Short mmCIF file of C-alpha atoms in Angstrom, two decimals:
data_model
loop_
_atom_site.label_atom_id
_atom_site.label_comp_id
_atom_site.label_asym_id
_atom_site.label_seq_id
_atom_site.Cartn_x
_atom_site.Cartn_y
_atom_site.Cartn_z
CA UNK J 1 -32.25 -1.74 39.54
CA UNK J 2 -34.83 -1.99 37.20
CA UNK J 3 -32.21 -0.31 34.15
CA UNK J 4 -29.63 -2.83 35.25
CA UNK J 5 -32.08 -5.75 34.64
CA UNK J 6 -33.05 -4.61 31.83
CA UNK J 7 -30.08 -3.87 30.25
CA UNK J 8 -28.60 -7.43 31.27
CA UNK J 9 -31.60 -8.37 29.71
CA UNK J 10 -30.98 -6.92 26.40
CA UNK J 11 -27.76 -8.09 26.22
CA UNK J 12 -28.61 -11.13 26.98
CA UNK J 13 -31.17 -11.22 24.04
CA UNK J 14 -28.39 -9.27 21.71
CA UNK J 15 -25.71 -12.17 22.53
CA UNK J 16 -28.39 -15.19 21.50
CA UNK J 17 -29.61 -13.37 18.51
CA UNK J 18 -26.21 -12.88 17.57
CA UNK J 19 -25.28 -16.38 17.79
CA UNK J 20 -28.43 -17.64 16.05
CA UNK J 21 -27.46 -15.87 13.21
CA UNK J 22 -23.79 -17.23 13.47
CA UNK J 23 -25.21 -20.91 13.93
CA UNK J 24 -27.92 -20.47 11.26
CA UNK J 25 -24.42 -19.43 8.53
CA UNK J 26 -23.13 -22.17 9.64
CA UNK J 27 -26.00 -24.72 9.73
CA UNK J 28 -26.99 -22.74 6.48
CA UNK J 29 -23.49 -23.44 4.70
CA UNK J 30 -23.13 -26.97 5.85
CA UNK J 31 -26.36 -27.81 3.94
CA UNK J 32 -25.48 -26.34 0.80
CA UNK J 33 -21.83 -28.10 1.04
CA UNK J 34 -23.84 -31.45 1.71
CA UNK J 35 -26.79 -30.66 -0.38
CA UNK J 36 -23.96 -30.31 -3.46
CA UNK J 37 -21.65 -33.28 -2.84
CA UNK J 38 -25.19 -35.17 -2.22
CA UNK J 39 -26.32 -34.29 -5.48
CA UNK J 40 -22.69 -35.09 -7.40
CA UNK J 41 -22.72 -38.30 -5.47
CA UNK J 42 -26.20 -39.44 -6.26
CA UNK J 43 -26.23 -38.32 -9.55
CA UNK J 44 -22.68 -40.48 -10.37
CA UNK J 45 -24.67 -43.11 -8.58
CA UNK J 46 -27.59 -43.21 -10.29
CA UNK J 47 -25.69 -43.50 -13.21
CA UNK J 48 -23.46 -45.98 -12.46
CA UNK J 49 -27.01 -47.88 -11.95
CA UNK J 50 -28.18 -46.88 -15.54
CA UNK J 51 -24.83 -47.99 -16.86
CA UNK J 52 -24.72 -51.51 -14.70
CA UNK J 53 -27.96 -52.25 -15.76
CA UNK J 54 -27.46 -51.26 -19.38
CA UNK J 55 -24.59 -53.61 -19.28
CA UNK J 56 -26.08 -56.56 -17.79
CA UNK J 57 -28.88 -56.88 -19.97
CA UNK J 58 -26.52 -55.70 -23.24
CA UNK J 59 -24.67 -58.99 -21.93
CA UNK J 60 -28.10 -61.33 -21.68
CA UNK J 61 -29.28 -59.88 -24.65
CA UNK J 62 -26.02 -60.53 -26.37
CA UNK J 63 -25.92 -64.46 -25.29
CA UNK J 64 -29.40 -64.89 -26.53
CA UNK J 65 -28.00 -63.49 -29.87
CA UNK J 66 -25.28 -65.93 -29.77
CA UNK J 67 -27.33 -69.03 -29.04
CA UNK J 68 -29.91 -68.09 -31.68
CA UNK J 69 -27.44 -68.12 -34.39
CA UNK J 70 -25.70 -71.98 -32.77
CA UNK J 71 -29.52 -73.40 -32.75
CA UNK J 72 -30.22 -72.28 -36.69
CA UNK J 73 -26.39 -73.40 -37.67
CA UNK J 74 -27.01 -76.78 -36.03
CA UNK J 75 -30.26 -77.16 -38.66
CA UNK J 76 -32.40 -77.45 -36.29
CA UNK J 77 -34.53 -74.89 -37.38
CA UNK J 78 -36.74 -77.75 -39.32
CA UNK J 79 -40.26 -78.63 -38.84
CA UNK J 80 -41.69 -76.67 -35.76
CA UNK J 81 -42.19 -76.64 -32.40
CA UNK J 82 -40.19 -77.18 -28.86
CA UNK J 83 -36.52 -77.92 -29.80
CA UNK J 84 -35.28 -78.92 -26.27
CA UNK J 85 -37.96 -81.11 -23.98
CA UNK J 86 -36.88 -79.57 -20.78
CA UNK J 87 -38.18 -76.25 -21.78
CA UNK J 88 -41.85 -77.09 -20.24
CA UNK J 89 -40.14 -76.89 -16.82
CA UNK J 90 -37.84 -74.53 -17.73
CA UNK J 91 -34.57 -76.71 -17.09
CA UNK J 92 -32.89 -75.46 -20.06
CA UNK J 93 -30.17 -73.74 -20.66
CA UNK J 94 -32.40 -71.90 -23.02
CA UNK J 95 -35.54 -72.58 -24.36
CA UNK J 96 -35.70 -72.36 -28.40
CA UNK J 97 -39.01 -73.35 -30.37
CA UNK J 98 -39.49 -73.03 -33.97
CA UNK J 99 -43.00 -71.08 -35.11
CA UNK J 100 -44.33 -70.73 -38.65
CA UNK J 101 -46.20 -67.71 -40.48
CA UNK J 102 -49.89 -69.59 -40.53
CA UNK J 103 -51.23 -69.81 -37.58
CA UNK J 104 -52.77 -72.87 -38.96
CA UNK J 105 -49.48 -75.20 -39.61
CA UNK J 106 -49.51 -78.49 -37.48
CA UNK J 107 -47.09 -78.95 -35.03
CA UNK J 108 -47.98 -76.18 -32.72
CA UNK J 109 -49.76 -78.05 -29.81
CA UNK J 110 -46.85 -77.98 -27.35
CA UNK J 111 -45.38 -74.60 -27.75
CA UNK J 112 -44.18 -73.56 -24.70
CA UNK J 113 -42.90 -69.83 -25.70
CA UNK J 114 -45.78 -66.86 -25.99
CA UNK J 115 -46.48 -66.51 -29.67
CA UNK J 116 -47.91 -63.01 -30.75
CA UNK J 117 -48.85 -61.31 -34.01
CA UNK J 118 -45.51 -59.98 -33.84
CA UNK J 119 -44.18 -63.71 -33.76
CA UNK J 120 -45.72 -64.30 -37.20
CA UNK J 121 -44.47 -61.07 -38.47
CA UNK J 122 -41.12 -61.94 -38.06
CA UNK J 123 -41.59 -65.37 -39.41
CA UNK J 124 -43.05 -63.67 -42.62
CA UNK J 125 -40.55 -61.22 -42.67
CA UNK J 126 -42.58 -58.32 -42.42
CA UNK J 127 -40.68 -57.42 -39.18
CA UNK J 128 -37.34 -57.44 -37.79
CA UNK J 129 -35.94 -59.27 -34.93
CA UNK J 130 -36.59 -58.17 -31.55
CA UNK J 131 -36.24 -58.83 -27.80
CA UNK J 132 -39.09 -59.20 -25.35
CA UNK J 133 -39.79 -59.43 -21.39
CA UNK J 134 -41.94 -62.30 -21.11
CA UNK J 135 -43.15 -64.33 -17.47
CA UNK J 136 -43.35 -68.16 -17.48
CA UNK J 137 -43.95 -70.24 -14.61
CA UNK J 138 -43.27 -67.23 -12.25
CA UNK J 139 -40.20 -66.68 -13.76
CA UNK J 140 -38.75 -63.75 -15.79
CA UNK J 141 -37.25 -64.48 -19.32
CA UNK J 142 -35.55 -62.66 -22.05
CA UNK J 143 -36.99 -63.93 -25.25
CA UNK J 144 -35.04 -63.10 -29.04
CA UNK J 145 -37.56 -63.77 -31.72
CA UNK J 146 -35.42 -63.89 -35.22
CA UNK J 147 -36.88 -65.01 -38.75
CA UNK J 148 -34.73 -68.36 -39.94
CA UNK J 149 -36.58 -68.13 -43.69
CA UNK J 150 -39.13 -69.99 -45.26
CA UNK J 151 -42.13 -68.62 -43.48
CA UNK J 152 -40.55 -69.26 -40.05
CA UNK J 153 -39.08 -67.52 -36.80
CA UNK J 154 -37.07 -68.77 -34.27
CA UNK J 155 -38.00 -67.72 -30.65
CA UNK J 156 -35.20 -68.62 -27.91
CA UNK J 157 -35.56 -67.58 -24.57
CA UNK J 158 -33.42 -67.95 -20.97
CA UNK J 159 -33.98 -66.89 -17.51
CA UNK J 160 -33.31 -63.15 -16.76
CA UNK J 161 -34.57 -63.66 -12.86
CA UNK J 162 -30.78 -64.21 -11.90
CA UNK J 163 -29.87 -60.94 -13.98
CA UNK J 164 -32.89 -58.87 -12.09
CA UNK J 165 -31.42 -60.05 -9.06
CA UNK J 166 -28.20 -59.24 -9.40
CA UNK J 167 -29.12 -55.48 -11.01
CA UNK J 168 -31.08 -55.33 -7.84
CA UNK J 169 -28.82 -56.36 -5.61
CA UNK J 170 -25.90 -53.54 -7.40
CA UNK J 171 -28.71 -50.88 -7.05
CA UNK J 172 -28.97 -51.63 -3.81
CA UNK J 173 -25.30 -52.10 -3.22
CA UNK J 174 -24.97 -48.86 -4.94
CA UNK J 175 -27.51 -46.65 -3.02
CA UNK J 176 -26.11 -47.79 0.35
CA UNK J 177 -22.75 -46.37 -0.71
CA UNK J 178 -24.81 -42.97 -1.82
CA UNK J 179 -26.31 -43.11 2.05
CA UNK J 180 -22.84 -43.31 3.49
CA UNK J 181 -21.67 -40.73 0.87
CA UNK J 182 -24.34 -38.49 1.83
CA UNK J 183 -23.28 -38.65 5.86
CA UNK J 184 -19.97 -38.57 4.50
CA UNK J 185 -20.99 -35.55 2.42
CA UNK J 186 -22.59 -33.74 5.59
CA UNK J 187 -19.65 -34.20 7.84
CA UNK J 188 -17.56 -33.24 5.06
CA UNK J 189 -19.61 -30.03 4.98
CA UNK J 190 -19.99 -29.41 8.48
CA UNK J 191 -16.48 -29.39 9.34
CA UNK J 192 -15.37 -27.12 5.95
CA UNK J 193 -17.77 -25.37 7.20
CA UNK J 194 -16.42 -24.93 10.45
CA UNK J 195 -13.32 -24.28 9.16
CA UNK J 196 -14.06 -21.56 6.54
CA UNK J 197 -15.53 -19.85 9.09
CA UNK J 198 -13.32 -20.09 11.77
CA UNK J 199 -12.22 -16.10 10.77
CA UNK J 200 -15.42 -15.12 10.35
CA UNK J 201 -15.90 -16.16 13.97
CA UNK J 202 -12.54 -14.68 15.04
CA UNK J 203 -13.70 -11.08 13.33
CA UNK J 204 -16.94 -11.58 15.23
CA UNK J 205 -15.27 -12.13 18.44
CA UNK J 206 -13.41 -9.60 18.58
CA UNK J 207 -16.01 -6.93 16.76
CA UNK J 208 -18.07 -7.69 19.60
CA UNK J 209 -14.78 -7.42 22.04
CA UNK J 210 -14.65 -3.90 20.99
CA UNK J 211 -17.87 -2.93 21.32
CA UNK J 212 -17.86 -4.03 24.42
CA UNK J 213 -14.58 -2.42 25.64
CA UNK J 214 -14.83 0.83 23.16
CA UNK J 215 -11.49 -0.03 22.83
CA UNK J 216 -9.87 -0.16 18.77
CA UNK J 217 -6.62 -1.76 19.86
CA UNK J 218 -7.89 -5.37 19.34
CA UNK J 219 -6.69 -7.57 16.37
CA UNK J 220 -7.63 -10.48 14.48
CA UNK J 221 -4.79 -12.97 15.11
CA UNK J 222 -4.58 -15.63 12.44
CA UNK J 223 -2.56 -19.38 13.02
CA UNK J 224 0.64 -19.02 10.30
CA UNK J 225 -0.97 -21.82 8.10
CA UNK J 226 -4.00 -19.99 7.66
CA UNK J 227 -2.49 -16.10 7.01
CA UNK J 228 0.01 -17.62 4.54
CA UNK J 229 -2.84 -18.85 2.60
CA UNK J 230 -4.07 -15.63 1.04
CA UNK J 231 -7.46 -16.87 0.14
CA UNK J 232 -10.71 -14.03 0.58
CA UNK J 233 -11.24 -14.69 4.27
CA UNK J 234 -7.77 -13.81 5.02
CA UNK J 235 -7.59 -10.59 2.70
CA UNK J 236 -11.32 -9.60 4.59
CA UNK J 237 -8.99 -10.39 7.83
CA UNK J 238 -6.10 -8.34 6.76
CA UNK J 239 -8.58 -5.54 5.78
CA UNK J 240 -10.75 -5.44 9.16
CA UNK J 241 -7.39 -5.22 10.76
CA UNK J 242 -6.32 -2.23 8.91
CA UNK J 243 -9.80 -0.81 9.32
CA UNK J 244 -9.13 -1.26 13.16
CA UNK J 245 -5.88 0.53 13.03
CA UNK J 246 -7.18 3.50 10.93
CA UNK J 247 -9.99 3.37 13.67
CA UNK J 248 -7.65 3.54 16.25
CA UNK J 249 -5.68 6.41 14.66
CA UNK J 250 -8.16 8.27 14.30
CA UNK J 251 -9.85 7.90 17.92
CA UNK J 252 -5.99 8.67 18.96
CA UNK J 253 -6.40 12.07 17.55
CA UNK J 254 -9.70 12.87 18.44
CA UNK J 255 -8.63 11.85 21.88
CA UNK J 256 -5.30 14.38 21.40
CA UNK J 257 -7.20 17.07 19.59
CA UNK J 258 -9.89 17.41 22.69
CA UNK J 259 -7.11 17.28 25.46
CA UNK J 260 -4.96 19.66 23.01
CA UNK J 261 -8.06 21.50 22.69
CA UNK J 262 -8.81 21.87 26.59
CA UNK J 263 -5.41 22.39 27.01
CA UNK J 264 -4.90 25.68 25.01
CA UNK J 265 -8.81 26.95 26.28
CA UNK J 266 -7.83 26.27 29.44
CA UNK J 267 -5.45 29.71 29.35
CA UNK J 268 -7.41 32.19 28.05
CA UNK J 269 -10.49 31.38 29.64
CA UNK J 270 -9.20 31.82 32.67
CA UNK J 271 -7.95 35.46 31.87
CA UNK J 272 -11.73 36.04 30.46
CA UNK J 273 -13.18 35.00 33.74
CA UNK J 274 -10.38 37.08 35.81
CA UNK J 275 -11.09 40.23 33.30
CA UNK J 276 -14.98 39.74 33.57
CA UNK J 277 -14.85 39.35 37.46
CA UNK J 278 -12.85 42.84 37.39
CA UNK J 279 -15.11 44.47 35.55
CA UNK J 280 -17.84 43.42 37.88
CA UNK J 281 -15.85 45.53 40.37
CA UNK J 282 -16.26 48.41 37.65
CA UNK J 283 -16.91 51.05 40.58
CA UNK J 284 -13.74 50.17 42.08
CA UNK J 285 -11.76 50.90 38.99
CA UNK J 286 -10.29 54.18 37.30
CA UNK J 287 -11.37 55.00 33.92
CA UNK J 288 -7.62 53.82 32.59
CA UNK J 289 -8.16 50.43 34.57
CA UNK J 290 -11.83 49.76 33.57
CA UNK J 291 -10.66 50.64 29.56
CA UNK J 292 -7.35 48.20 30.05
CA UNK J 293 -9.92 45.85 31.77
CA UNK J 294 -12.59 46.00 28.73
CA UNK J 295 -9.74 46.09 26.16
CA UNK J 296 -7.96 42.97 27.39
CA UNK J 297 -11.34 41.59 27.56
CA UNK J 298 -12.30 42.02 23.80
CA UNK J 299 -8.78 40.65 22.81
CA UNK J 300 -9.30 37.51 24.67
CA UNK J 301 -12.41 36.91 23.25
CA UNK J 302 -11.04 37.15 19.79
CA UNK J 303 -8.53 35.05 20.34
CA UNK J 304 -10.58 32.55 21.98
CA UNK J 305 -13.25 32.59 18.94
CA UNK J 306 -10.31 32.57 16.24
CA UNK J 307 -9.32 29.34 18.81
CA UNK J 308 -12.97 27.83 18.37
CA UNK J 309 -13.70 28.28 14.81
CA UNK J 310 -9.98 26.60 13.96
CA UNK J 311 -10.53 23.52 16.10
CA UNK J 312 -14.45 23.49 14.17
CA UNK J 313 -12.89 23.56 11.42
CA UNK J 314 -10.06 20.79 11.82
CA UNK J 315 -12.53 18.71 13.26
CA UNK J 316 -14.61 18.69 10.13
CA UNK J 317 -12.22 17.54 8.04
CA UNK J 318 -13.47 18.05 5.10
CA UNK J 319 -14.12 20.75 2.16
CA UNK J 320 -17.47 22.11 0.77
CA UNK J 321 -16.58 20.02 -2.43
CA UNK J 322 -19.75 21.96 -4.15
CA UNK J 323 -17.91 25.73 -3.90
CA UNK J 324 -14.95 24.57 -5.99
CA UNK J 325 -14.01 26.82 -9.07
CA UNK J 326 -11.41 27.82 -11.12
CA UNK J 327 -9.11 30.57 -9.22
CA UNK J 328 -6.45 32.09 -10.15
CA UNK J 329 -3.85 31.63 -7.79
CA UNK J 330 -1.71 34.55 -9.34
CA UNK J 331 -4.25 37.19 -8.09
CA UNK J 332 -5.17 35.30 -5.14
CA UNK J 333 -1.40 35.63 -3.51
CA UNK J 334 -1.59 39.65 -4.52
CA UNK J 335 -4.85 39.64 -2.97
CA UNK J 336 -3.77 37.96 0.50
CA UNK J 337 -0.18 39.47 0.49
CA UNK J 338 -1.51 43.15 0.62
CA UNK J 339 -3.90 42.04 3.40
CA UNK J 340 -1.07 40.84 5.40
CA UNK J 341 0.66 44.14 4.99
CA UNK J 342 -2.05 45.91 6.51
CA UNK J 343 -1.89 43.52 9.75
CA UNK J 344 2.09 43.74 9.07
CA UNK J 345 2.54 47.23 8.53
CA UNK J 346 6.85 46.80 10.04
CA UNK J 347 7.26 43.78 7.34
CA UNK J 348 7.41 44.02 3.58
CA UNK J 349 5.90 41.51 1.58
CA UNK J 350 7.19 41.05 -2.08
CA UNK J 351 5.35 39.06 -4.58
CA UNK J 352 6.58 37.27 -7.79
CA UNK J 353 3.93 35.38 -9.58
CA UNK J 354 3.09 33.62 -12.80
CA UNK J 355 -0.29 33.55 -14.23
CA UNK J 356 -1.68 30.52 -12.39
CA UNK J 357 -5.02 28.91 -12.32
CA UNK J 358 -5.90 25.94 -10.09
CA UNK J 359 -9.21 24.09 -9.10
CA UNK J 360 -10.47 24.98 -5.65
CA UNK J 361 -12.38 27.34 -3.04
CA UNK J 362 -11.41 30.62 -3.36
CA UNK J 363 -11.72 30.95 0.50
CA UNK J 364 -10.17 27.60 1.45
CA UNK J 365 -6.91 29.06 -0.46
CA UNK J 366 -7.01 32.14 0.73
CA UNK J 367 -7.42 30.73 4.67
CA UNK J 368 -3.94 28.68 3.61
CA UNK J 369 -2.26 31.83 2.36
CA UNK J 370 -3.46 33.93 4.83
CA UNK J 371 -2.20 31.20 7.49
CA UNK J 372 1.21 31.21 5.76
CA UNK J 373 1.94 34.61 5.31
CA UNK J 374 0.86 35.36 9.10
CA UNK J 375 3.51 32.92 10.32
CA UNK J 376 5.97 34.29 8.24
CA UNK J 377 5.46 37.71 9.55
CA UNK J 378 5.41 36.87 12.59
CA UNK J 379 8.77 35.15 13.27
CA UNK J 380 10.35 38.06 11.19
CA UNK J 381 12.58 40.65 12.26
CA UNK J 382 11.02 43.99 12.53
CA UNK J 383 11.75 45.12 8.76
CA UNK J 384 12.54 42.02 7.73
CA UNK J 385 11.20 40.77 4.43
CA UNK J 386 8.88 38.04 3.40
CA UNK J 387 9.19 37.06 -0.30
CA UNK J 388 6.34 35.29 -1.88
CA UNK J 389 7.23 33.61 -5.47
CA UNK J 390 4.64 31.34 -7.27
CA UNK J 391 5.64 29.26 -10.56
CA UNK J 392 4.07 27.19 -12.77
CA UNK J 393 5.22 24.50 -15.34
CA UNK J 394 4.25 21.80 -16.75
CA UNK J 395 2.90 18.96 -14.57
CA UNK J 396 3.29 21.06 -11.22
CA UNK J 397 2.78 24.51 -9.91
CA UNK J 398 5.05 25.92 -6.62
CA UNK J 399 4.06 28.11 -4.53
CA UNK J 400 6.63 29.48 -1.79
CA UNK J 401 6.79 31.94 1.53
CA UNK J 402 9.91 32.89 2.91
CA UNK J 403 10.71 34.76 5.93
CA UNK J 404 14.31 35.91 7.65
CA UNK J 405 13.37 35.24 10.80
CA UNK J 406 15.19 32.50 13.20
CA UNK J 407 14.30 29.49 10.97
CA UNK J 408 12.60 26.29 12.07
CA UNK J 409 15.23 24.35 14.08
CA UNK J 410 16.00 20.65 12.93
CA UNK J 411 14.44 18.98 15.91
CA UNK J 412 11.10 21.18 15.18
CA UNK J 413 10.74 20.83 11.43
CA UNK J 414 8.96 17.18 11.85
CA UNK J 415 6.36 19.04 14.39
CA UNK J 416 5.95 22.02 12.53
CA UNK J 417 2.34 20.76 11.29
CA UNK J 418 1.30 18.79 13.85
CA UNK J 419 -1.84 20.84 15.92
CA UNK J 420 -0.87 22.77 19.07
CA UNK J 421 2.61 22.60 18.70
CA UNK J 422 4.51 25.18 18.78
CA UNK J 423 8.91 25.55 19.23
CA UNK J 424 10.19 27.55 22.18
CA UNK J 425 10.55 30.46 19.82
CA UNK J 426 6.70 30.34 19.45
CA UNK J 427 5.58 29.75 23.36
CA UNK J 428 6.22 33.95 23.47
CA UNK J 429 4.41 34.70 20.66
CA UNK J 430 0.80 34.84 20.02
CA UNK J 431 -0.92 32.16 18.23
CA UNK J 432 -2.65 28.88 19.37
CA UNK J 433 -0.72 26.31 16.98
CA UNK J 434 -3.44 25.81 14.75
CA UNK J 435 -2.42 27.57 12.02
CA UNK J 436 0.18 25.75 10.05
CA UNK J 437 -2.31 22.66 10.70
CA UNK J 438 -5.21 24.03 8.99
CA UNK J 439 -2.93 25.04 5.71
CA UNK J 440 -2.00 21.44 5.46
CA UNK J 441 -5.57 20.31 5.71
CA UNK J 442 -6.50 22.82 3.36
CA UNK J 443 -3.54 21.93 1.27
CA UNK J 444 -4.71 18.15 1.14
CA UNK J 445 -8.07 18.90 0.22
CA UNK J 446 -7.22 20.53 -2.78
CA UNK J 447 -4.60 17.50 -4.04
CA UNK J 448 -1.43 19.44 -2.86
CA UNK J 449 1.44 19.16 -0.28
CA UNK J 450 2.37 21.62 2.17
CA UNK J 451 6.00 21.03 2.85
CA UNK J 452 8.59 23.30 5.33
CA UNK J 453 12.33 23.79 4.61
CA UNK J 454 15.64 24.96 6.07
CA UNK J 455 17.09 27.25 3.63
CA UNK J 456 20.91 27.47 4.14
CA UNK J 457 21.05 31.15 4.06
CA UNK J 458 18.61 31.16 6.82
CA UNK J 459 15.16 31.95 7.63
CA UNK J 460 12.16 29.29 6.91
CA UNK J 461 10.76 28.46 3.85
CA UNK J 462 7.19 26.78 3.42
CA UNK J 463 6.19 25.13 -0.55
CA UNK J 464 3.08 24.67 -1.49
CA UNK J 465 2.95 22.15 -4.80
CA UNK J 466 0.25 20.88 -7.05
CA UNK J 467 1.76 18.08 -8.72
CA UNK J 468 -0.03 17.36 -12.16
CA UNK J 469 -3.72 17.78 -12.66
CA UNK J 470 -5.53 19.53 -9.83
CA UNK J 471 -8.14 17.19 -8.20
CA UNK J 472 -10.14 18.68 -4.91
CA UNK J 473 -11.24 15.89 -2.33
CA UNK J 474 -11.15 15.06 1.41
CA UNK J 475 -8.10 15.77 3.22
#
């Protein structure tokens, strides 16, 4: 009870974590999306503002300009002081007063304007003309002081309280639409969001789906408009998918290699256990028994460790990639070929060879050869020949063994490397099925392909080639 709480438990905890970390991508996405359309949008925003209010007061400034230069055409530029009455309550259209150099010239009681240094400056023309911010009567003006000659400026000014208001009222028009932008921007986000992700959360549904089933067979199905799209969440799709079916594959045959594997142990370990219970009987045995008893024993056991070590090594998989060398296959296929005759002693082996070198492990090759030659020998005719002819030229090397046997029929010759099988010519023979499986394996790992043929003369015929230049890897 207790280990089924607790394992609902940590499931339980498993499941939330794992969609806190979905939600958080998510979450985690949307904000960026938002945060960056936020940013574009206020920053064209704020600009806009810049430029609106550059504009404006380019445009007040410009009508100040304009109605400086009609007052001094009109010629009204002479004597000083107020040029329009109205200008001490501001009624106006704008507000022009004359001001001289000295500070002492009459006429200046009733200025209305400010009048600085900078004022008599200008009127001396010792400085330019400029534009000024100035307050009167709590109201903003605009001011242009220009000099109009003879040791006098010209200071107009007109309300700019209208022009603040209406900049104010476009920043403000202009940061609401950056609020609803921003929403906008975060929905936007949200939803892409949602939608760029939608695979993602497919590929986690279902990675979950097979860890909970243990079963490889499940798929990440994608709507038409989305696989057709081609973008890198569907080629991460397409690849998971193919990484499922390779899984799949691949627990397939480690699935048929154990029931394969039980299937052929199954045989002679139940003539080891029938020998070994006879021999327990020893006292009821003759000496000829007990010695066919302990002989048949031995044999089995061979056979049953030659069984082992080939499915150990199929099962691996792999080669020692740090025992490769240079060999030379030439006086590797003497090597194995006499060998064979002395387990073959009723079948000659010829050999024809060229001097050939290859990249490899010198007892990898020789298991392959070894394998090759025994099969040949064994499906030939007592005196029957095997001929063994290796050639190289330029870009590949073939190496071939031929027997006169029965051949390899045509339904057969797609099995013929497959593990454990073996044709009804083979069920009588001795042998697990392993044999021709392990060359190929062997033959793979050392960037060659082990291939059978139907020769029309008769007999089977097995080619080894190394095509081009020899690279040793995983099978």
């Amino acid at each position: 009870m207790k280990s089924h709480v607790k394992t609902h438990v940590k499931t339980h905890v498993k499941t939330h974590v794992k969609s806190r970390v979905k939600t958080r991508l998510r979450t985690r996405l949307a904000l960026v999306t938002s945060a960056a359309v936020a940013v574009v949008a206020l920053g064209a925003l704020a600009a806009a503002y810049v430029v609106i209010r550059y504009e404006i007061r380019n445009q007040l400034d410009l009508q100040l300009k304009q109605q400086s230069g009609a007052i001094a055409q009109q010629g009204r530029q002479n004597g000083t002081g107020v040029l329009y009455a109205e200008c001490a309550w501001l009624a106006a259209p704008a507000c022009a007063q004359v001001v001289p150099a000295d500070p002492a010239a009459p006429g200046q009681g009733g200025l209305v304007l400010p009048v600085t240094g900078a004022t008599r400056r200008v009127a001396a023309g010792t400085l330019g003309p400029h534009y000024s911010d100035i307050v009167r009567g709590g109201r903003s003006l605009r001011m242009y002081t220009t000099p109009l000659g003879g040791g006098r400026a010209l200071q107009v000014a007109v309300r700019s309280d209208t022009v603040e208001k209406g900049v104010e009222q476009a920043g403000l028009l202009l940061g609401a639409v950056g609020g609803v932008g921003v929403l906008l921007a975060a929905g936007l986000g949200y939803f892409s969001s949602r939608t760029a992700l939608r695979p993602v959360t497919r590929l986690t549904a279902t990675a979950e789906r097979i860890a909970a089933t243990r079963d490889p067979a499940h798929r990440i199905e994608l709507p038409p408009h989305e696989a057709a799209r081609g973008d890198e969440i569907t080629r991460l799709t397409d690849s998971f998918n193919t990484m499922l079916g390779e899984l799949e594959d691949a627990v397939a045959a480690q699935r048929r290699l154990v029931a394969d594997a039980s299937h052929e142990l199954r045989t002679p370990l139940t003539a080891l256990r029938t020998n070994a219970e006879l021999l327990a009987r020893a006292e009821r045995l003759t000496p000829a028994q007990r010695d066919r008893a302990a002989s048949a024993l031995g044999r089995q056991l061979r056979e049953v460790t030659g069984l082992v070590n080939d499915l150990i090594e199929l099962a691996r998989d792999e080669e020692p990639q740090q025992l490769v060398e240079p060999v030379r296959l030439d006086l590797l296929t003497e090597r194995c070929a006499a060998d064979a005759r002395g387990h073959w002693s009723d079948n000659p082996f010829t050999v024809d060879a060229d001097e050939v070198t290859v990249d490899g492990v010198p007892a990898r090759l020789a298991r392959l050869l070894a394998n090759l030659l025994d099969n040949a020998a064994k499906f030939s005719p007592p005196g029957g020949a095997v001929e063994v002819r290796l050639t190289g030229t330029t870009g590949h090397i073939d190496l071939t063994v031929r027997d006169h046997g029965p051949g390899i029929s045509a339904e057969d010759l797609p099995y013929v490397f497959d593990r454990f099988y073996r044709s009804r010519q083979a069920r009588a023979l001795p042998g697990s099925g392993l044999g021709l499986a392990m060359a190929r394996q062997i033959a793979r790992a050392h960037g060659a392909e082990l291939t059978a043929e139907r020769p029309l003369d008769g007999g089977a015929l097995f080619r080894l080639r190394f095509d081009g230049p020899q690279h040793f890897g995983r099978a």
